[in-house]
Short mmCIF file of N, CA, C and O in Angstrom, two decimals:
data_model
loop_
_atom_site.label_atom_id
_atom_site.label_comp_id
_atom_site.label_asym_id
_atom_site.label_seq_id
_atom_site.Cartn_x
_atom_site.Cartn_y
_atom_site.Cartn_z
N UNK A 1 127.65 104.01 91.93
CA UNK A 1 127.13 104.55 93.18
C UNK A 1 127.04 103.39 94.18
O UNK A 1 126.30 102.43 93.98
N UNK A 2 127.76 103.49 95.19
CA UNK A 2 127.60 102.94 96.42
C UNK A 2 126.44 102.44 97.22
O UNK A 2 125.91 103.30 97.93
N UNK A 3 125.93 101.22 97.26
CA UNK A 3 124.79 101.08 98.09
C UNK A 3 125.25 100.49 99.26
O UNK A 3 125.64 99.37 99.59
N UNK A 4 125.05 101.90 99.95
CA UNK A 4 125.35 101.01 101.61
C UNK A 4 124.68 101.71 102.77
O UNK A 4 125.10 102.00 103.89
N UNK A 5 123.43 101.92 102.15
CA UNK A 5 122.19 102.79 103.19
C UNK A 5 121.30 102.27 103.35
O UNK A 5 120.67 102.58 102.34
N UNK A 6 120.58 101.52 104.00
CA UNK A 6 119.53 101.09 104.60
C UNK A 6 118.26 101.65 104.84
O UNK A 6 117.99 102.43 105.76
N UNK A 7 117.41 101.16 103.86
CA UNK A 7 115.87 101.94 104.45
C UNK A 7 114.88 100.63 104.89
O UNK A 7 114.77 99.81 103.99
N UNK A 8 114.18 100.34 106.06
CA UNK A 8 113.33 99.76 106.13
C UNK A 8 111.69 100.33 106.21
O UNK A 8 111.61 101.50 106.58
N UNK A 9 110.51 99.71 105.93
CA UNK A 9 109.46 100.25 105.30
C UNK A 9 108.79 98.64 105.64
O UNK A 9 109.31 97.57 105.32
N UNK A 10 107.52 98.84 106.37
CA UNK A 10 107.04 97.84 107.28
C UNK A 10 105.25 98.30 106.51
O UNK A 10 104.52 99.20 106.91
N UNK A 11 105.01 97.34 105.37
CA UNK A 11 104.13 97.26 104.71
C UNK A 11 102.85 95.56 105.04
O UNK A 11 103.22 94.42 105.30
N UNK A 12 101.98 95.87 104.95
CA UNK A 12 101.18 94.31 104.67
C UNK A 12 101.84 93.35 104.15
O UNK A 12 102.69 93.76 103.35
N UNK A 13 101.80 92.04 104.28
CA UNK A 13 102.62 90.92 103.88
C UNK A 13 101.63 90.45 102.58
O UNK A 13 102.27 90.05 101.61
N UNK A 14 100.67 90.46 102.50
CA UNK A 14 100.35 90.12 101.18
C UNK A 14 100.43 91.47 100.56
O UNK A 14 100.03 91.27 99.41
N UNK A 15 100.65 92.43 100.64
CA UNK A 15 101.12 93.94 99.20
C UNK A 15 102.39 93.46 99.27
O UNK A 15 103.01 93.27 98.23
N UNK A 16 102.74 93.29 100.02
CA UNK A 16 104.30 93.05 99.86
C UNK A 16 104.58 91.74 98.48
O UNK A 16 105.17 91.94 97.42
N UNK A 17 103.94 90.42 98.94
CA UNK A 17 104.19 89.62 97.79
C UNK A 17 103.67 90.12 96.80
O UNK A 17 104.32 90.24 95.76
N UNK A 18 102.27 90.57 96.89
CA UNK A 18 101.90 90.94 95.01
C UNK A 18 102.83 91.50 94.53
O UNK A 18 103.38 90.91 93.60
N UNK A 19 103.29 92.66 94.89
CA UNK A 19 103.91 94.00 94.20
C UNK A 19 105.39 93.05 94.25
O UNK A 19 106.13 93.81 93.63
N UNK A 20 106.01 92.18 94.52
CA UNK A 20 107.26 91.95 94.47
C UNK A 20 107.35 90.30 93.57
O UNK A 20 108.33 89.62 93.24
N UNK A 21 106.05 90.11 93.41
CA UNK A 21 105.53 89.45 92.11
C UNK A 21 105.04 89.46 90.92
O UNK A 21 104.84 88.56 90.11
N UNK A 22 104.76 91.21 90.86
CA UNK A 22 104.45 92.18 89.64
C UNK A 22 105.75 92.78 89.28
O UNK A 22 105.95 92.91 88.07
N UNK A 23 106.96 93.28 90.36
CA UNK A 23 108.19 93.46 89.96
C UNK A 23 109.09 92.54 88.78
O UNK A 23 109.61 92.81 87.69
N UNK A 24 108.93 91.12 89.78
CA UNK A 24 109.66 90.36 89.24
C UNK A 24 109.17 90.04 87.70
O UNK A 24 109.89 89.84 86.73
N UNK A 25 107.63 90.05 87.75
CA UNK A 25 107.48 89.92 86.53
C UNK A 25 107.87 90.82 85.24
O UNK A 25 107.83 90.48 84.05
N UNK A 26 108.20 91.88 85.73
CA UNK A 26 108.62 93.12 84.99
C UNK A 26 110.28 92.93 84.91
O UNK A 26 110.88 93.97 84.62
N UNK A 27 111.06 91.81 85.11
CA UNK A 27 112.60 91.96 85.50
C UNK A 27 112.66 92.79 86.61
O UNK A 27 113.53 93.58 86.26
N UNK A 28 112.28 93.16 87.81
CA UNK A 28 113.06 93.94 88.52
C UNK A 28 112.95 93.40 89.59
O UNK A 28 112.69 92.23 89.85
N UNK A 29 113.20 94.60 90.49
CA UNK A 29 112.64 93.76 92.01
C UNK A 29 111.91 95.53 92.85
O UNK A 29 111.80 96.73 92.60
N UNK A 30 111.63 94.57 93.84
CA UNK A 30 111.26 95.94 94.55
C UNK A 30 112.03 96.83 95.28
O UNK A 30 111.61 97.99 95.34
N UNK A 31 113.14 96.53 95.90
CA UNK A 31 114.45 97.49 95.52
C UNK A 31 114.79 98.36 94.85
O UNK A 31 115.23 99.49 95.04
N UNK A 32 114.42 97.48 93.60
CA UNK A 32 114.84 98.43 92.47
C UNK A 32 114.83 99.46 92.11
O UNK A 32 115.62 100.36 91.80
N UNK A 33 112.71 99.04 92.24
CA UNK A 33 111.82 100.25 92.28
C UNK A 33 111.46 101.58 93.55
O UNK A 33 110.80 102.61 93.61
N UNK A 34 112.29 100.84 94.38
CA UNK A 34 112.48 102.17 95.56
C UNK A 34 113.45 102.73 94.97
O UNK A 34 113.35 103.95 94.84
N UNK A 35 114.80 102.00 94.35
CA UNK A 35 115.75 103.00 94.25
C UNK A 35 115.43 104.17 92.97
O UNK A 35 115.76 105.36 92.99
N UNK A 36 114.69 103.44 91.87
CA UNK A 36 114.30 104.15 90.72
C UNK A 36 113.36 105.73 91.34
O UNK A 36 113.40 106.90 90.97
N UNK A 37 112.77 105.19 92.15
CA UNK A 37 111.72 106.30 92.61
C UNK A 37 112.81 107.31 93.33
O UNK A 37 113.08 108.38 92.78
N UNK A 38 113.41 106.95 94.53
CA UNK A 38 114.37 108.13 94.65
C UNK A 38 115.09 108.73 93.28
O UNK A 38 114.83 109.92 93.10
N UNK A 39 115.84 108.20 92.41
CA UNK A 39 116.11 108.62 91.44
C UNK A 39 115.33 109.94 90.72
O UNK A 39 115.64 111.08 90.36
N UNK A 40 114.30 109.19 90.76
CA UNK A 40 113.50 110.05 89.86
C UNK A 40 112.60 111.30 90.57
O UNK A 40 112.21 112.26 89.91
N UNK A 41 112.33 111.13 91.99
CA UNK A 41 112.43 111.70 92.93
C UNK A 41 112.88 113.50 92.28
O UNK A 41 112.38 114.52 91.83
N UNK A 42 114.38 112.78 92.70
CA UNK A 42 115.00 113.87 92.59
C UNK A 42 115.38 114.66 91.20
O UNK A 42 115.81 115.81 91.22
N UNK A 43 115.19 113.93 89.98
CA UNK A 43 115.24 114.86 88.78
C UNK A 43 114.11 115.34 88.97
O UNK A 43 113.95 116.52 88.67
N UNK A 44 113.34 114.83 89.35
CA UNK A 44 111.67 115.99 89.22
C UNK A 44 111.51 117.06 90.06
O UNK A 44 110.68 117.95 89.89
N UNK A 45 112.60 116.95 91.33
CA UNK A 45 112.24 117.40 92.21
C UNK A 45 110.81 117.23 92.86
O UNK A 45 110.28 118.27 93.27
N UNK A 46 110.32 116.39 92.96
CA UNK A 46 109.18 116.05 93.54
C UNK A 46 108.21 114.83 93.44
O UNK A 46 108.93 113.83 93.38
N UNK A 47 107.25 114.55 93.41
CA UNK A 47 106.56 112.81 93.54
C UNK A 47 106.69 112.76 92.12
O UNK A 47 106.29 113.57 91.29
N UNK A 48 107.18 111.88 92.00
CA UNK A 48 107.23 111.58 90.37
C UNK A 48 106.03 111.06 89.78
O UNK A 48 105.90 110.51 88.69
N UNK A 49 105.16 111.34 90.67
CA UNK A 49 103.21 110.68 89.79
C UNK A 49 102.24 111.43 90.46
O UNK A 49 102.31 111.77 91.64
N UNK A 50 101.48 111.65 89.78
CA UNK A 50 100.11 112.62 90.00
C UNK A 50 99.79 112.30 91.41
O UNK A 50 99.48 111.12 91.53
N UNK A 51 99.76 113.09 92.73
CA UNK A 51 99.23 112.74 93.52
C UNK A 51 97.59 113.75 93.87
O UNK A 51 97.57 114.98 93.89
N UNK A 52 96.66 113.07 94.06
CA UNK A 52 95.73 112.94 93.92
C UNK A 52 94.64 113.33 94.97
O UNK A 52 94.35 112.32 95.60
N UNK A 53 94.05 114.24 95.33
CA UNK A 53 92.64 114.73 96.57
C UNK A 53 91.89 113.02 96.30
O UNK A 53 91.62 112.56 95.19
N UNK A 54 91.69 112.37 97.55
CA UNK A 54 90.35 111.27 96.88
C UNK A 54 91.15 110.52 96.21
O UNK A 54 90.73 110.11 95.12
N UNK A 55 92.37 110.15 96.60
CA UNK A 55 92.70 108.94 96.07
C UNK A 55 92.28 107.62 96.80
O UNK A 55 92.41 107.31 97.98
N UNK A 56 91.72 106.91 95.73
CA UNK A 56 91.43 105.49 96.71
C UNK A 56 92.18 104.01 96.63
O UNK A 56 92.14 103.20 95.72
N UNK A 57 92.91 103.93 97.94
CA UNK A 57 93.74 102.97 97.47
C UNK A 57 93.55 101.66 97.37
O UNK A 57 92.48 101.44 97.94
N UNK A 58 94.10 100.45 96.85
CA UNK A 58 93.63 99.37 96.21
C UNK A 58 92.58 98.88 97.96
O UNK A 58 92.90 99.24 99.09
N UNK A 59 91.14 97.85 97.48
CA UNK A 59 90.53 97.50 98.63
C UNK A 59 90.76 97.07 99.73
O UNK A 59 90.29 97.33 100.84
N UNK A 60 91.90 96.03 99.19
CA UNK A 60 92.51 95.48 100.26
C UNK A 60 93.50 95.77 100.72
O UNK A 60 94.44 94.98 100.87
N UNK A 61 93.52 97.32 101.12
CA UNK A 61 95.27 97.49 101.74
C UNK A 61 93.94 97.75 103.60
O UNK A 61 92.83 98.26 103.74
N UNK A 62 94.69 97.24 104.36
CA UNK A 62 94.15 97.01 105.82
C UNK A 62 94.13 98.91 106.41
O UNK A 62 93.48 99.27 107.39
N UNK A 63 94.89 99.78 105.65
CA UNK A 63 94.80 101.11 106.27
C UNK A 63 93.55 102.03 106.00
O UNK A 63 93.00 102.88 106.70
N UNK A 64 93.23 101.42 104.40
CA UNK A 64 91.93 101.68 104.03
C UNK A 64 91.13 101.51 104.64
O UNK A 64 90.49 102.54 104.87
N UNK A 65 90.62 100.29 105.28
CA UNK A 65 89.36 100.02 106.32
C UNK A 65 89.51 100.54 107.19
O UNK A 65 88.49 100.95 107.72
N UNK A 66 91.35 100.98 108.14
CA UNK A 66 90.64 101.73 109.20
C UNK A 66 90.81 103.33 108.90
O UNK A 66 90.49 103.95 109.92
N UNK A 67 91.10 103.97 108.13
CA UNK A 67 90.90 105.42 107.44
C UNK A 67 89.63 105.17 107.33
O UNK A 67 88.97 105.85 108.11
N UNK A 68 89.12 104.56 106.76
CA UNK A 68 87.41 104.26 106.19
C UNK A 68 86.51 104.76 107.29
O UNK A 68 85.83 105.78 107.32
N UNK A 69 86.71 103.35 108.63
CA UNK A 69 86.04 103.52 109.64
C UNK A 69 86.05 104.84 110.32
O UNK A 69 85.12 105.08 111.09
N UNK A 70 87.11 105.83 110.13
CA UNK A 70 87.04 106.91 111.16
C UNK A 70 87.25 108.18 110.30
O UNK A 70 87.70 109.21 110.80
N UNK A 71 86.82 108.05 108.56
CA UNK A 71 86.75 108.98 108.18
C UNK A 71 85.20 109.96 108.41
O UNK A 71 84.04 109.58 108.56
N UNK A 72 85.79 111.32 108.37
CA UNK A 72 84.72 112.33 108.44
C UNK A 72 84.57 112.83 107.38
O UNK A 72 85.47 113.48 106.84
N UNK A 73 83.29 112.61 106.79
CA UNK A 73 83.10 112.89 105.17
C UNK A 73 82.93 114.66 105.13
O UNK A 73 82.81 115.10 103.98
N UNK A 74 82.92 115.40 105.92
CA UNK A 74 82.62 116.82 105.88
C UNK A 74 83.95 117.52 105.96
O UNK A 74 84.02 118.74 106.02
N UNK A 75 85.22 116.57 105.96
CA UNK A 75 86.43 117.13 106.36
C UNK A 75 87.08 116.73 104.77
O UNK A 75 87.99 117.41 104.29
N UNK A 76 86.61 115.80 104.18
CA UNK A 76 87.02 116.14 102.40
C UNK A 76 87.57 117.17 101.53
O UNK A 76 88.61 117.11 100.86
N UNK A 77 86.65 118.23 101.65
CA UNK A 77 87.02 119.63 101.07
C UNK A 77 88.50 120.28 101.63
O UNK A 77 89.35 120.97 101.06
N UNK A 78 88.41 119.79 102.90
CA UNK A 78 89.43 120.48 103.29
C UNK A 78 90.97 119.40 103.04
O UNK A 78 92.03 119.55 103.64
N UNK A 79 90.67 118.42 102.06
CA UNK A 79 92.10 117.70 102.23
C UNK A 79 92.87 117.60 100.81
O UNK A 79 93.94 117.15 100.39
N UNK A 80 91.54 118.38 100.20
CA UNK A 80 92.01 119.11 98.97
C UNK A 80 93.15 119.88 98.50
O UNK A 80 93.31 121.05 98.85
N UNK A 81 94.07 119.16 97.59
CA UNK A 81 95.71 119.77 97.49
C UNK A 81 96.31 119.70 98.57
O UNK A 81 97.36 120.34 98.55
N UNK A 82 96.00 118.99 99.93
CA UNK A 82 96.85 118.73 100.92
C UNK A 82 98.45 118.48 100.50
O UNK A 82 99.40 119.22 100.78
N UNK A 83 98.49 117.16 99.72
CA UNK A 83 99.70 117.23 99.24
C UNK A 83 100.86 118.23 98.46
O UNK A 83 102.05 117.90 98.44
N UNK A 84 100.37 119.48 97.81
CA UNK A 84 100.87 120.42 97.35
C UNK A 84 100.93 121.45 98.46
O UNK A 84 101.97 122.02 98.77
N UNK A 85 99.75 121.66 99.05
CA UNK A 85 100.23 122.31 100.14
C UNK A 85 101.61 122.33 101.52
O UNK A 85 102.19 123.25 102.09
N UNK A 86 101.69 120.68 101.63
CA UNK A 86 102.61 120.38 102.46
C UNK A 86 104.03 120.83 101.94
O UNK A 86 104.91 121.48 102.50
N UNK A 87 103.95 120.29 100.72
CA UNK A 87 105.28 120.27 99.31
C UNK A 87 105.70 121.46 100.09
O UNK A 87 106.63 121.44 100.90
N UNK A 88 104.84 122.69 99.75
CA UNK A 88 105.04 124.18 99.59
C UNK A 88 105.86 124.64 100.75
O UNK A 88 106.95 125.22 100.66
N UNK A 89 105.15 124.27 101.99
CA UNK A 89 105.60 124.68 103.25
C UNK A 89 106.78 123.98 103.76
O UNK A 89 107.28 124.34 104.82
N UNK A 90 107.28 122.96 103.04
CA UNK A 90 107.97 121.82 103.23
C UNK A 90 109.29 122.75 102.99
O UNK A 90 110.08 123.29 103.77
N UNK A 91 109.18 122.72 101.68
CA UNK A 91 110.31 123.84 100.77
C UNK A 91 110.83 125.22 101.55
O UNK A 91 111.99 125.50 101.84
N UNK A 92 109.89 125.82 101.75
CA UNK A 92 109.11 127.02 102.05
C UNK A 92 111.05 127.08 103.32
O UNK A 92 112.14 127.66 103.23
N UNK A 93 110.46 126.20 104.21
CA UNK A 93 111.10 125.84 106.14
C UNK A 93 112.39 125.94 105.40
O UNK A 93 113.23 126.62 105.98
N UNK A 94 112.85 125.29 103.90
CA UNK A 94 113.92 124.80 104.19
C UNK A 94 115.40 125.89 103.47
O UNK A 94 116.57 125.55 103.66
#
């Protein structure tokens, strides 16, 4: 298979080194693991890992603090299965 598609993805510079220092330690790279995830992506047809109501992501990712700062704790309930919901309607359009 041909790699000659370009995705760029504009992440924190320190997630960026950990995770491409946890790759390497694993043999891979982080490439890799984008391309594995599309891969797998698509045999599953869908996120290939539990996605989660109330997921909390690691402390120090900088989107956390400002989600944090301007979350509305009474709007929770409602973000419940958000992600399956979108899936649905996603499909649904297409």
């Amino acid at each position: 298979m041909a790699k000659d598609a370009l995705i760029q993805v504009r992440i924190d510079e320190d997630l960026k080194n950990q995770v491409e220092a946890l790759y390497k330690s694993l043999g891979t790279t982080f490439s890799e693991v984008v391309r594995m995830l599309a891969v797998q992506s698509l045999e599953e047809q869908g996120i290939p890992f539990e996605v989660k109501s109330g997921f909390r992501p690691h402390k120090n990712l900088v989107a956390r603090g400002v989600a944090h700062k301007y979350a509305d704790p009474s709007k929770i309930p409602f973000e419940k299965d958000a992600w399956r919901q979108a899936a649905v309607r996603k499909h649904a359009d297409n």
